Every structure is written in C-alpha cells, then in structure tokens.
Amino acid sequence: MVRAENVYKTFYTTHKIEALVDVSCQIDKGEVVVIIGPSGSGKSTLLRCLNMLEKADKGHIYIDGVDILDHKTNINKVREEMGMVFQSFNLFAHKTVMGNLTLAQTVVRKRSKREAAEKAMALLKKVGIPEKAGSYPDNLSGGQQQRVAIARALAMDPKVMLFDEPTSALDPEMIGEVLDVMKALAREGMTMVVVTHEMGFAREVADRVIFMDEGKVVEVGTPEHFFRDPTHDRTKLFLSQIL
Amino acid sequence: MSSFSLTDYLRTRGWRHISIILFFVMMVAVIGGIYFATQKVEYVWRWYRIPQYFFYKDTTEIRSEIGGEVVSLVPKGDQVEVAIRGVDVEEVYPVPAHSLKVSKGDYIYPGDILGVYQKWKVGILLIGLWITLKVSIIAVLLGIVIGLFAGLARVSKNPALRWTAITYIELIRGSPLLVQIFIWYFVLGTMFNTLLARQGMSQLSPLWYGVAALAVFAGAYVAEIVRAGIQSIHRGQMEAARSLGMTYPQSMGYIILPQAFRRILPPLAGQFISLIKDSSLLGIIAVRELTKATREVVTTSLQPFELWFICAILYLILTFTLSMFVQYLERRTAIGG
C-alpha cells in the first residue's frame, strides 16, 4: 500500500538538518502502523513526505504502486486517496463544519452538493458531533475540531489515513474522544499511519510500531516485542523515559 | 441616595463632558480664527456665487438666419414650428411654445430673435466631480485586478513570476506618481497615439492614460497588501487543502484568498482613498477632474477661498462614502456573521 525506499530529506535553515537518512518502511493494506520517537527524530517529516507536503530529496515512495517522486505523477490524484490529520487541526476557519466537510468532495470528487452533504452528515454522526454541522471551527473545542478534521479527511473515501500527532495539541480530557474515533477507524480495517506519543494507543491498536531516532528507522516490530523486549538500547532508553 | 458633589461629578462623567465641550470650543475657535483673518485681509465671502458652478440656467436664443415674413405657426407638442418665407427661400424653425417671441404676419430681419428660453445645465464643478469619480472607480477596479495578479505572482515559487512582480512593485513604489503620470502621457501616450494614428485609428484621450497611471500605481501597493494578506494566513490552511487533493489554484481560490480578503480590507480601503486623492494630479495632463475644474473656476470667478473649501469637501464626500462602504463589507464578511 505504502512503501518508502531509501528516502533522504535534508532541511537547510540556519544550519543543515538531516531529517531523514536512508529511511525505508512498508505499510500494508489494512495495517495500523504507529511511528514513535523523540522530537526531532524525523517521524513527522517521514509522514509529510508520504503525501508530498515535503518533497523527499532522494529515494522512492510508492503509494498503491505509484512512485510519487516521479515527475510524471499527478500528486493531486495521489492525495485524493490519502487523508491527513494535522496536529493543529487546520480546519478552514471561514467555513462551517459542514462547509469543511463538503468543499473538497464537490471541488475534487465532483460530487453533487446533496450527495456531499449526506456523506458529511453520516460522518459527523460517526465522529459523534452531528449537532455541530452549522458551527464555525472557532466555536468548537479542540477535541471536536480534531474529530471534524478526521471526518473531513474520511469524506474523500481515502485508502490510507495519515495522522500527524493528532492529540498533541489537545487538553488531556479531550484526547480520549479523538483516540476513540481513531480506534473505531482501525477496527473497520482502515490503513493508518500514525505519528503519536500516545503509547497506550500504540500498544492497543498498532499492528506494528516503527521507532525512529535522528532521522533513521531504529527498530520495527509488533507492540508486544516493542514494549516488552526491545532490541536496541536507544529504544530501551526512549521507552524508559516516557513510560 | 448619595448626595451629589462636584468632586463625584468630576470623577465619574465630568472630565468626559469637559473634554467634549473643549473639542467644540476648539473647532469654533479654528473656524472663527480663519474667518477673522480673512476679514483682516478684506476678503469678501460670496457663497451665493457658488451654486452656479453646480447647476446653472443656460439661456438659449433661437435666431432667424433669413429675412422674411412669418407665414405660419404650427403647434407640434410643446413646440411651435415657425415658418418664415423670404424672397426665394422658406425656412422652418422649431421654437418652444412658451418662449415664442413672434406672431403671424411679423416681418423678420436676419438675426432676429424668434424665441428665448432657459434650461438647467450641470456646472463645471459637478462635471469635475463626475470625472474624478469615473477615473477613480475605473482605476480602483483595474488596480484590484492588477494587484491581485501581481500579489499572487509575488508569492509564487516560480522565479519568472516572482521576480517580474518584485521588479514591477519596486519600480512603481520607487518613483513619484507625478513622474509616472508624465511618463504615461508624454512618453507612452505619445508612442501609442502615434501608432494608433498610423493605423488610421482615433487617439486615446488623456483620461485613459491618467486611469492607466493611477491603476498601475495602485496595483503595486495592492500587490503588497495582497501578499501580506496571503502570508498572514496560517500555512496549515494551504497544507490541509492540498492534502485533500485540491490543486494550488483551487486552494488559493477557495481557502486562502477568502480568508485573506477580510484581513486586507482595511489597508485596501486606505489605498483606494489615497487613489481618489491622487487623481487630483491628473489635471496636469489636461484631464478636467475636480481639482482642475476648481482651478479653472477660481481663475474666472476670483473666489478662491469658497471654491477650495468646496473642492476639499467634495473629495471628503467621496472618500468618506468609500470608507463607509468598506466598513459595511467588513461587517458583512465577518466569520459567523
């Protein structure tokens, strides 16, 4: 479904930052993969490279067999099939919840307004806030905003969902409601790539866990392997710091 | 019930009231001071002479071109057709019925008056105001279009677009508007009109070169306002739109620009108020807008004090209306409103 091969990414800001160094990984259909690691380890960069919000310098990234780094690939077509959820929600501030959910459906998927609205309403019910359809994002709590953001991504019927630290900007009491939506999604068999610090979620939902540090994939394994008996010292140190 | 005292009054509302009174006292003092000064230089205020520059009664005389006898008066609607038969010619003049000065059988000499009537006409100041309004509206609309595209080019990743926009903006902002108007009219205008003449086409009037100068000038400032507006929208909005499969133009059109629009309204209004005022420079290339019209009236009427005040007030009416309209737009486009 998603395959990255020997991906490199370097940022040149005030100094050179090697965000990704020879990263390879694979996510199969229906799999939930959680990427963890200390901040600055390149996990968000890897996720953003998967739908070209960042362009990888070198390597290959295949989405459904299509190499997205190939110049001939229409990245918009690839992104239609990939939902993304951001740490800071990024709901469209000038549109209502309903507007947020229907816009891309009508503009990109060319659905009728009515069809889009029905789809949007069904998804709002699914994430538990159908009564907020007419509200503007500013009038929602963080947890509600993030659930709307998930619904917005799902409205496009994506084959893969990418989550970039979806709960990091939330107050603690709101983390649960967002994780519940994500867990339900995982149970339905959605292919998911999740960057998170929620170890409980990783342990409970993930099929595999990828541990990254300093731009490299250090260790890949099942949650059982990962949390009981990690191989690498760096992983052990990280887990001891956060658990 | 608490007893009322002066200190209580001063502490609560008193100072506010005193400040308001002070404001009006100062205003009256300034106006009175100006009036007193004009009395000292023996200026005679003649406000009654001003209305004629807005509307005036124009007297029209209908004169016969031939000599002869009035042979018939045929009423047609509110006109009367006066037929005059000379030695070997007969001519018919339509004259408004109420202004008729001749009757049947009268003998007319060439140049005699057949009828006199008066008609209300629009005065030069009002025509000047209209030209200013017309120039400003066209230049504002063109300025928005130019500024929008230049602003989008300015934030583009494509160097050809970005550098073109930067060059345009820096060139325009770096030279005086007056000089630009001269270049538009005397350089570009001369070249273009000569080319038009060679093709046998009619020439463009100075007004259009003036409009072009103002629009291109305003466009450069609008471009910077648009750029700042676009860049003030959080990066995440664009990323979210793109991640949903929307193209860059779609994301700009549906997500970024509508949000930027509300933020750029106040500076945009300021820019267009400047443009209305800058249109007063167009008199220099013989566009008879409000300032040029006022200058012409001043030279003939010798009433500069009244006329320049009137001129300023007319500009104020235009700019104030615009700023009210923009405030209305701001309320209309407020999120959730």
Coordinates of C-alpha atoms in Angstrom, one line a residue:
Chain A
M1 CA 0.0 0.0 0.0
V2 CA 2.7 2.5 1.1
R3 CA 6.3 1.8 0.6
A4 CA 9.3 4.1 1.2
E5 CA 12.7 3.1 -0.1
N6 CA 16.0 4.7 1.0
V7 CA 14.4 8.2 1.5
Y8 CA 16.6 11.1 2.3
K9 CA 15.4 14.6 3.3
T10 CA 17.6 17.5 4.5
F11 CA 16.5 20.9 5.6
Y12 CA 18.7 23.9 5.2
T13 CA 17.6 26.6 7.6
T14 CA 20.1 28.3 9.9
H15 CA 22.0 25.1 9.7
K16 CA 21.8 21.8 8.0
I17 CA 19.3 19.4 9.5
E18 CA 19.3 15.8 8.2
A19 CA 15.7 15.0 8.9
L20 CA 15.6 11.6 7.1
V21 CA 18.6 9.4 6.4
D22 CA 18.1 6.3 4.3
V23 CA 14.6 5.6 5.6
S24 CA 12.8 2.5 4.3
C25 CA 9.5 1.2 5.5
Q26 CA 6.3 -0.5 4.3
I27 CA 2.7 -0.3 5.4
D28 CA 0.4 -3.0 4.1
K29 CA -3.3 -2.7 3.3
G30 CA -5.4 -2.7 6.5
E31 CA -2.5 -2.2 8.7
V32 CA -2.2 0.3 11.5
V33 CA 1.4 1.4 11.9
V34 CA 2.5 3.8 14.7
I35 CA 5.6 5.8 14.3
I36 CA 7.2 6.9 17.6
G37 CA 10.4 8.5 18.6
P38 CA 11.8 11.6 20.4
S39 CA 11.0 15.0 19.0
G40 CA 13.2 15.9 16.0
S41 CA 13.6 12.3 15.1
G42 CA 12.1 12.9 11.6
K43 CA 8.8 11.0 12.2
S44 CA 6.6 13.9 11.2
T45 CA 8.9 14.6 8.2
L46 CA 8.5 11.0 7.1
L47 CA 4.7 11.2 7.3
R48 CA 4.7 14.5 5.4
C49 CA 6.9 13.0 2.7
L50 CA 4.4 10.3 2.2
N51 CA 1.9 12.7 0.7
M52 CA 4.4 15.2 -0.7
L53 CA 3.8 18.0 1.7
E54 CA 7.5 17.7 2.0
K55 CA 9.4 16.6 -1.1
A56 CA 11.9 13.9 -0.4
D57 CA 15.4 14.7 -1.8
K58 CA 16.2 11.1 -2.7
G59 CA 14.7 7.6 -2.8
H60 CA 11.4 6.3 -3.8
I61 CA 7.9 6.4 -2.3
Y62 CA 5.3 4.2 -3.7
I63 CA 1.6 4.8 -2.9
D64 CA -0.5 2.0 -4.3
G65 CA 2.3 1.1 -6.7
V66 CA 2.7 4.7 -8.0
D67 CA 6.1 6.4 -7.4
I68 CA 5.0 9.9 -6.2
L69 CA 8.5 11.3 -6.6
D70 CA 8.3 10.6 -10.3
H71 CA 7.8 13.9 -12.2
K72 CA 5.0 12.4 -14.3
T73 CA 2.9 11.5 -11.3
N74 CA -0.1 13.8 -10.6
I75 CA 0.3 14.4 -6.9
N76 CA -3.2 15.7 -6.5
K77 CA -4.6 12.4 -7.7
V78 CA -2.5 10.6 -5.2
R79 CA -3.5 12.9 -2.3
E80 CA -7.2 12.3 -3.1
E81 CA -6.7 8.8 -1.9
M82 CA -4.8 9.8 1.3
G83 CA -6.4 11.5 4.2
M84 CA -4.3 13.6 6.5
V85 CA -5.0 14.8 10.0
F86 CA -2.8 17.5 11.5
Q87 CA -1.6 18.3 15.0
S88 CA -3.2 21.8 14.7
F89 CA -6.4 20.6 13.1
N90 CA -6.2 23.1 10.2
L91 CA -9.9 23.4 9.7
F92 CA -10.9 26.0 7.2
A93 CA -11.7 28.9 9.5
H94 CA -14.1 30.7 7.2
K95 CA -16.3 27.7 6.6
T96 CA -18.8 26.0 8.8
V97 CA -18.2 22.4 9.8
M98 CA -20.5 21.3 7.0
G99 CA -18.5 23.5 4.6
N100 CA -15.3 22.0 5.7
L101 CA -16.6 18.5 5.0
T102 CA -18.3 19.2 1.7
L103 CA -15.8 21.5 -0.1
A104 CA -13.2 19.0 -1.3
Q105 CA -16.0 16.5 -2.1
T106 CA -17.6 18.9 -4.5
V107 CA -14.5 20.5 -5.9
V108 CA -12.2 17.5 -6.1
R109 CA -14.5 14.5 -6.2
K110 CA -17.2 16.4 -8.2
R111 CA -20.0 15.1 -6.1
S112 CA -23.3 16.9 -6.0
K113 CA -23.9 19.3 -3.1
R114 CA -26.6 17.0 -1.8
E115 CA -24.5 13.9 -2.0
A116 CA -21.6 15.6 -0.3
A117 CA -23.9 16.9 2.5
E118 CA -25.4 13.4 3.1
K119 CA -21.9 11.9 3.3
A120 CA -20.8 14.7 5.6
M121 CA -23.7 14.2 7.9
A122 CA -23.1 10.5 8.1
L123 CA -19.5 11.1 9.0
L124 CA -20.4 13.7 11.6
K125 CA -22.7 11.2 13.3
K126 CA -19.9 8.7 13.2
V127 CA -17.5 11.0 15.0
G128 CA -20.3 11.9 17.4
I129 CA -21.0 15.7 16.7
P130 CA -23.8 15.9 14.1
E131 CA -25.2 18.9 16.0
K132 CA -22.2 21.0 15.2
A133 CA -22.7 20.9 11.4
G134 CA -23.6 24.6 11.3
S135 CA -20.9 25.8 13.7
Y136 CA -17.7 27.6 12.8
P137 CA -14.4 25.9 13.9
D138 CA -13.6 28.7 16.3
N139 CA -16.7 27.8 18.3
L140 CA -15.6 24.1 18.8
S141 CA -13.4 22.6 21.5
G142 CA -10.0 21.2 20.4
G143 CA -11.3 17.6 20.6
Q144 CA -14.4 18.5 18.5
Q145 CA -12.2 20.3 15.9
Q146 CA -9.9 17.3 15.6
R147 CA -12.9 14.9 15.1
V148 CA -14.2 17.2 12.4
A149 CA -10.8 17.2 10.8
I150 CA -10.8 13.4 10.8
A151 CA -14.3 13.4 9.3
R152 CA -13.2 15.9 6.6
A153 CA -10.4 13.5 5.6
L154 CA -12.7 10.5 5.6
A155 CA -15.2 12.3 3.4
M156 CA -12.9 11.8 0.5
D157 CA -13.0 8.0 0.9
P158 CA -9.3 7.7 1.3
K159 CA -7.4 4.4 1.1
V160 CA -4.8 5.5 3.7
M161 CA -5.1 7.8 6.6
L162 CA -2.1 9.7 7.9
F163 CA -2.2 11.2 11.4
D164 CA 0.5 13.7 12.4
E165 CA 0.4 13.9 16.2
P166 CA -3.4 14.2 16.3
T167 CA -3.7 14.6 20.1
S168 CA -0.6 16.6 20.9
A169 CA -2.4 20.0 20.8
L170 CA -5.3 18.8 22.9
D171 CA -6.2 19.3 26.5
P172 CA -5.8 15.9 28.3
E173 CA -9.6 15.4 28.8
M174 CA -10.1 15.6 25.1
I175 CA -7.5 13.1 24.0
G176 CA -9.8 10.2 24.7
E177 CA -12.6 11.3 22.4
V178 CA -10.2 11.6 19.4
L179 CA -8.4 8.3 20.2
D180 CA -11.8 6.6 20.3
V181 CA -12.6 7.7 16.8
M182 CA -9.2 6.5 15.6
K183 CA -9.7 3.1 17.3
A184 CA -13.1 2.7 15.7
L185 CA -11.5 3.5 12.3
A186 CA -8.8 0.9 12.9
R187 CA -11.3 -1.7 13.7
E188 CA -13.1 -1.0 10.4
G189 CA -9.8 -2.0 8.7
M190 CA -8.6 1.4 7.6
T191 CA -4.9 1.5 6.6
M192 CA -3.4 4.0 9.1
V193 CA 0.0 5.6 9.7
V194 CA 0.0 7.4 13.0
V195 CA 2.7 9.6 14.5
T196 CA 1.9 9.9 18.1
H197 CA 3.2 10.0 21.7
E198 CA 0.2 8.0 22.9
M199 CA 1.9 4.8 23.9
G200 CA -1.5 3.3 25.1
F201 CA -2.9 3.7 21.6
A202 CA 0.2 2.2 20.1
R203 CA 0.1 -0.8 22.4
E204 CA -3.7 -1.4 21.9
V205 CA -4.2 -0.6 18.2
A206 CA -1.0 -0.9 16.3
D207 CA -0.1 -3.9 14.2
R208 CA 3.4 -2.7 14.0
V209 CA 5.5 0.1 15.6
I210 CA 8.3 1.9 14.0
F211 CA 10.8 3.6 16.3
M212 CA 12.8 6.5 14.7
D213 CA 15.7 8.5 16.1
E214 CA 17.9 11.1 14.4
G215 CA 16.3 10.6 11.0
K216 CA 16.8 6.8 10.9
V217 CA 14.5 3.9 11.5
V218 CA 16.0 2.2 14.5
E219 CA 13.6 -0.6 15.1
V220 CA 10.4 -2.1 13.7
G221 CA 8.2 -4.6 15.4
T222 CA 4.9 -5.7 16.9
P223 CA 3.8 -3.8 20.0
E224 CA 4.4 -6.9 22.1
H225 CA 8.0 -7.1 21.0
F226 CA 8.4 -3.4 21.3
F227 CA 7.1 -2.7 24.8
R228 CA 8.2 -5.9 26.4
D229 CA 11.5 -6.7 24.8
P230 CA 13.0 -4.0 22.6
T231 CA 16.3 -4.9 20.9
H232 CA 18.1 -1.6 20.7
D233 CA 19.5 0.3 23.6
R234 CA 18.2 3.6 22.1
T235 CA 14.7 2.2 22.1
K236 CA 15.0 1.0 25.7
L237 CA 16.2 4.4 26.8
F238 CA 13.3 6.2 25.0
L239 CA 10.7 3.9 26.4
S240 CA 12.1 4.2 29.9
Q241 CA 11.9 8.0 29.6
I242 CA 8.3 8.1 28.6
L243 CA 6.6 5.2 30.2
Chain B
M1 CA -29.4 58.1 48.0
S2 CA -26.0 59.5 47.9
S3 CA -25.5 63.2 47.9
F4 CA -24.2 64.8 44.7
S5 CA -20.9 66.7 44.9
L6 CA -18.7 68.4 42.4
T7 CA -15.8 66.0 43.0
D8 CA -18.0 63.0 42.5
Y9 CA -19.3 64.5 39.2
L10 CA -15.7 65.2 38.0
R11 CA -14.6 61.7 39.0
T12 CA -17.4 60.0 37.1
R13 CA -18.5 61.8 34.0
G14 CA -17.3 65.3 34.5
W15 CA -13.9 65.2 32.7
R16 CA -15.5 63.5 29.7
H17 CA -18.1 66.2 29.4
I18 CA -15.5 68.9 29.8
S19 CA -13.4 67.3 27.1
I20 CA -16.3 67.2 24.7
I21 CA -17.1 70.8 25.3
L22 CA -13.4 71.6 24.8
F23 CA -13.5 69.9 21.4
F24 CA -16.3 72.0 20.2
V25 CA -14.7 75.2 21.6
M26 CA -11.5 74.4 19.7
M27 CA -13.4 73.7 16.4
V28 CA -15.3 77.0 16.7
A29 CA -12.1 78.8 17.5
V30 CA -10.3 77.5 14.5
I31 CA -13.2 78.3 12.1
G32 CA -13.7 81.7 13.7
G33 CA -10.0 82.4 13.6
I34 CA -9.9 81.7 9.8
Y35 CA -12.9 83.9 9.3
F36 CA -11.4 86.7 11.4
A37 CA -8.1 86.5 9.4
T38 CA -10.0 86.7 6.1
Q39 CA -11.8 89.8 7.3
K40 CA -8.4 91.3 8.1
V41 CA -7.2 90.9 4.5
E42 CA -10.5 92.2 3.4
Y43 CA -11.7 89.1 1.6
V44 CA -15.3 89.3 0.7
W45 CA -17.1 85.9 1.1
R46 CA -19.6 85.4 -1.7
W47 CA -21.1 81.9 -1.0
Y48 CA -24.2 82.8 -3.1
R49 CA -22.0 82.7 -6.2
I50 CA -21.0 79.0 -5.7
P51 CA -24.2 77.1 -6.6
Q52 CA -24.0 78.2 -10.2
Y53 CA -20.9 76.0 -10.6
F54 CA -23.1 73.0 -9.7
F55 CA -26.2 73.9 -11.7
Y56 CA -26.9 77.0 -13.8
K57 CA -29.6 78.3 -16.1
D58 CA -28.4 78.5 -19.6
T59 CA -30.1 81.0 -21.9
T60 CA -30.7 79.9 -25.4
E61 CA -31.8 82.3 -28.2
I62 CA -33.2 81.0 -31.4
R63 CA -32.4 83.4 -34.2
S64 CA -33.6 83.5 -37.8
E65 CA -31.0 83.2 -40.5
I66 CA -33.0 84.8 -43.2
G67 CA -35.2 87.8 -43.6
G68 CA -38.9 87.5 -44.5
E69 CA -42.5 87.2 -43.2
V70 CA -43.8 84.7 -40.6
V71 CA -46.3 82.8 -42.7
S72 CA -47.4 80.1 -40.3
L73 CA -47.2 79.0 -36.7
V74 CA -47.9 75.3 -36.4
P75 CA -48.0 73.8 -32.9
K76 CA -46.4 70.4 -32.5
G77 CA -46.4 69.1 -29.0
D78 CA -44.9 71.8 -26.8
Q79 CA -43.0 73.2 -29.8
V80 CA -44.2 75.6 -32.4
E81 CA -42.9 75.4 -35.9
V82 CA -42.3 78.9 -37.2
A83 CA -42.2 79.1 -41.0
I84 CA -40.5 82.2 -42.5
R85 CA -40.8 83.0 -46.2
G86 CA -38.1 85.2 -47.7
V87 CA -37.6 86.4 -51.3
D88 CA -36.9 83.0 -52.7
V89 CA -36.4 80.7 -49.6
E90 CA -38.7 79.4 -46.9
E91 CA -37.3 78.1 -43.6
V92 CA -38.9 76.4 -40.6
Y93 CA -37.6 76.8 -37.0
P94 CA -38.9 74.7 -34.1
V95 CA -39.3 77.0 -31.1
P96 CA -40.6 76.0 -27.6
A97 CA -44.1 77.3 -27.3
H98 CA -43.7 79.3 -24.1
S99 CA -40.7 81.1 -25.4
L100 CA -42.2 82.3 -28.7
K101 CA -41.4 86.0 -29.4
V102 CA -43.1 86.4 -32.8
S103 CA -46.6 86.2 -34.2
K104 CA -48.0 85.5 -37.6
G105 CA -47.5 88.3 -40.2
D106 CA -44.4 89.7 -38.4
Y107 CA -41.6 90.8 -40.7
I108 CA -38.2 89.3 -39.6
Y109 CA -34.7 90.5 -40.4
P110 CA -31.8 88.1 -40.5
G111 CA -30.6 87.6 -36.9
D112 CA -33.8 88.5 -35.2
I113 CA -34.8 86.5 -32.2
L114 CA -37.6 84.1 -32.7
G115 CA -37.6 82.7 -29.1
V116 CA -35.7 82.8 -25.9
Y117 CA -35.7 80.0 -23.3
Q118 CA -33.6 78.9 -20.3
K119 CA -32.5 75.4 -19.4
W120 CA -30.9 74.0 -16.3
K121 CA -27.4 72.7 -17.0
V122 CA -24.8 70.8 -15.0
G123 CA -22.0 73.1 -13.8
I124 CA -18.2 72.6 -14.2
L125 CA -17.6 71.6 -10.6
L126 CA -20.2 68.8 -10.8
I127 CA -18.7 67.6 -14.1
G128 CA -15.3 67.7 -12.5
L129 CA -16.6 65.6 -9.6
W130 CA -18.1 63.1 -12.0
I131 CA -14.7 62.8 -13.9
T132 CA -12.9 62.3 -10.6
L133 CA -15.5 59.6 -9.6
K134 CA -15.3 57.9 -13.0
V135 CA -11.4 57.9 -13.1
S136 CA -11.3 56.6 -9.5
I137 CA -13.8 53.8 -10.0
I138 CA -12.1 52.5 -13.2
A139 CA -8.7 52.8 -11.6
V140 CA -9.8 51.0 -8.4
L141 CA -11.3 48.1 -10.4
L142 CA -8.2 47.8 -12.6
G143 CA -5.9 48.3 -9.6
I144 CA -7.6 45.4 -7.8
V145 CA -7.2 43.1 -10.8
I146 CA -3.5 44.1 -11.4
G147 CA -2.8 44.0 -7.6
L148 CA -4.4 40.6 -7.2
F149 CA -2.3 39.0 -10.0
A150 CA 0.9 40.8 -9.0
G151 CA 0.3 39.7 -5.4
L152 CA -0.2 36.1 -6.4
A153 CA 2.9 36.3 -8.6
R154 CA 4.8 37.8 -5.7
V155 CA 4.1 34.7 -3.5
S156 CA 4.7 32.3 -6.4
K157 CA 7.5 29.8 -6.3
N158 CA 8.3 30.4 -10.0
P159 CA 11.2 32.9 -10.2
A160 CA 10.0 34.3 -13.5
L161 CA 6.7 35.3 -12.0
R162 CA 8.1 36.4 -8.6
W163 CA 10.9 38.5 -10.0
T164 CA 8.6 40.1 -12.5
A165 CA 6.3 41.1 -9.7
I166 CA 9.1 42.3 -7.5
T167 CA 10.5 44.5 -10.3
Y168 CA 7.1 45.9 -11.0
I169 CA 6.4 46.7 -7.4
E170 CA 9.8 48.2 -6.7
L171 CA 9.8 50.4 -9.9
I172 CA 6.3 51.8 -9.2
R173 CA 6.8 52.3 -5.5
G174 CA 10.2 53.9 -6.0
S175 CA 9.2 56.8 -8.2
P176 CA 6.8 59.7 -7.8
L177 CA 3.3 59.3 -9.1
L178 CA 3.5 62.7 -10.8
V179 CA 6.5 61.5 -12.8
Q180 CA 4.7 58.3 -13.7
I181 CA 1.7 60.3 -15.0
F182 CA 4.1 62.3 -17.2
I183 CA 5.7 59.1 -18.5
W184 CA 2.3 57.5 -19.2
Y185 CA 1.0 60.6 -21.1
F186 CA 4.1 62.2 -22.7
V187 CA 6.1 59.0 -23.4
L188 CA 3.9 56.0 -23.6
G189 CA 0.9 58.1 -24.7
T190 CA 2.7 59.8 -27.5
M191 CA 4.1 56.5 -28.8
F192 CA 0.8 54.7 -28.6
N193 CA -1.3 57.5 -30.1
T194 CA 1.2 57.8 -32.9
L195 CA 0.9 54.1 -33.6
L196 CA -2.9 54.4 -33.5
A197 CA -2.7 57.3 -35.9
R198 CA -0.6 55.3 -38.3
Q199 CA -3.2 52.6 -38.3
G200 CA -5.8 55.2 -39.0
M201 CA -7.5 54.8 -35.7
S202 CA -8.7 57.6 -33.4
Q203 CA -6.4 58.6 -30.5
L204 CA -6.9 57.8 -26.8
S205 CA -7.8 60.7 -24.6
P206 CA -5.6 61.8 -21.7
L207 CA -8.2 60.5 -19.4
W208 CA -7.3 56.9 -20.3
Y209 CA -3.6 57.4 -19.8
G210 CA -4.4 59.0 -16.4
V211 CA -6.5 56.0 -15.5
A212 CA -3.7 53.7 -16.5
A213 CA -1.2 55.6 -14.4
L214 CA -3.4 55.5 -11.3
A215 CA -4.3 51.8 -11.8
V216 CA -0.8 50.7 -12.3
F217 CA 0.4 52.8 -9.4
A218 CA -2.3 51.5 -7.0
G219 CA -1.8 47.9 -8.3
A220 CA 1.8 47.9 -6.9
Y221 CA 0.6 48.8 -3.4
V222 CA -2.4 46.4 -3.7
A223 CA 0.0 43.7 -4.7
E224 CA 2.0 44.2 -1.4
I225 CA -1.2 44.3 0.6
V226 CA -2.4 41.0 -1.1
R227 CA 1.0 39.4 -0.5
A228 CA 0.9 40.3 3.2
G229 CA -2.7 39.1 3.4
I230 CA -1.9 35.7 1.9
Q231 CA 1.2 35.3 4.0
S232 CA -0.8 36.1 7.2
I233 CA -3.0 33.0 6.6
H234 CA -1.5 30.1 8.5
R235 CA 0.5 27.6 6.4
G236 CA -1.6 24.8 7.7
Q237 CA -4.7 26.0 5.8
M238 CA -2.9 25.5 2.5
E239 CA -1.5 22.2 3.6
A240 CA -4.9 21.0 4.7
A241 CA -6.4 22.0 1.3
R242 CA -3.6 20.4 -0.6
S243 CA -3.8 17.2 1.4
L244 CA -7.4 16.8 0.3
G245 CA -6.3 16.7 -3.3
M246 CA -7.1 20.3 -4.1
T247 CA -4.8 22.0 -6.7
Y248 CA -2.8 25.1 -5.8
P249 CA -5.2 27.4 -7.6
Q250 CA -8.2 25.7 -6.0
S251 CA -6.7 26.1 -2.6
M252 CA -5.9 29.7 -3.2
G253 CA -9.4 30.4 -4.6
Y254 CA -11.5 28.5 -2.0
I255 CA -9.4 28.7 1.1
I256 CA -6.6 31.3 1.2
L257 CA -8.0 34.3 -0.7
P258 CA -11.4 34.4 1.0
Q259 CA -9.7 34.4 4.4
A260 CA -7.1 36.9 3.3
F261 CA -9.7 39.2 1.8
R262 CA -11.2 40.1 5.2
R263 CA -7.8 41.0 6.6
I264 CA -6.7 43.1 3.6
L265 CA -10.0 45.1 3.5
P266 CA -8.8 47.9 5.9
P267 CA -5.4 48.6 4.2
L268 CA -7.1 48.2 0.8
A269 CA -9.6 50.9 1.8
G270 CA -6.7 53.2 2.8
Q271 CA -5.1 52.6 -0.6
F272 CA -8.2 53.4 -2.6
I273 CA -8.8 56.6 -0.5
S274 CA -5.3 57.6 -1.5
L275 CA -6.1 56.8 -5.1
I276 CA -9.1 59.1 -5.1
K277 CA -7.0 61.9 -3.7
D278 CA -4.1 61.2 -6.1
S279 CA -6.5 61.6 -9.1
S280 CA -6.2 65.3 -8.4
L281 CA -2.8 65.1 -10.1
L282 CA -4.4 64.3 -13.4
G283 CA -5.2 67.9 -14.0
I284 CA -1.5 68.2 -15.1
I285 CA -2.2 66.2 -18.2
A286 CA -5.4 68.2 -19.1
V287 CA -7.9 65.8 -17.5
R288 CA -10.5 68.2 -16.2
E289 CA -11.2 66.4 -12.9
L290 CA -12.4 68.1 -9.7
T291 CA -9.2 69.9 -8.8
K292 CA -8.5 71.1 -12.4
A293 CA -12.2 72.2 -12.7
T294 CA -11.9 74.1 -9.4
R295 CA -8.7 75.8 -10.6
E296 CA -10.4 76.9 -13.7
V297 CA -13.4 78.3 -11.8
V298 CA -11.0 80.1 -9.4
T299 CA -9.3 81.9 -12.3
T300 CA -12.6 83.2 -13.7
S301 CA -14.5 83.9 -10.5
L302 CA -11.8 85.1 -8.2
Q303 CA -13.5 83.4 -5.3
P304 CA -10.6 81.0 -4.3
F305 CA -11.5 80.7 -0.6
E306 CA -15.0 79.4 -1.1
L307 CA -14.1 77.2 -4.0
W308 CA -11.1 75.4 -2.5
F309 CA -13.1 74.6 0.6
I310 CA -15.9 73.3 -1.6
C311 CA -13.4 71.2 -3.5
A312 CA -12.0 69.7 -0.3
I313 CA -15.5 68.9 0.9
L314 CA -16.4 67.2 -2.3
Y315 CA -13.3 65.0 -2.0
L316 CA -14.2 64.3 1.6
I317 CA -17.7 63.1 0.5
L318 CA -16.1 60.6 -2.0
T319 CA -13.5 59.3 0.4
F320 CA -16.0 59.1 3.4
T321 CA -18.5 57.2 1.3
L322 CA -15.8 54.7 0.3
S323 CA -14.7 54.1 3.8
M324 CA -18.3 53.6 5.0
F325 CA -18.8 51.1 2.2
V326 CA -15.7 49.2 3.2
Q327 CA -16.8 49.1 6.9
Y328 CA -20.0 47.7 5.7
L329 CA -18.1 45.0 3.7
E330 CA -16.1 44.2 6.8
R331 CA -19.2 43.5 8.8
R332 CA -20.7 41.5 6.0
T333 CA -17.7 39.2 5.7
A334 CA -17.1 38.7 9.4
I335 CA -16.9 35.0 10.2
G336 CA -20.1 33.6 11.6
G337 CA -21.9 36.9 10.7

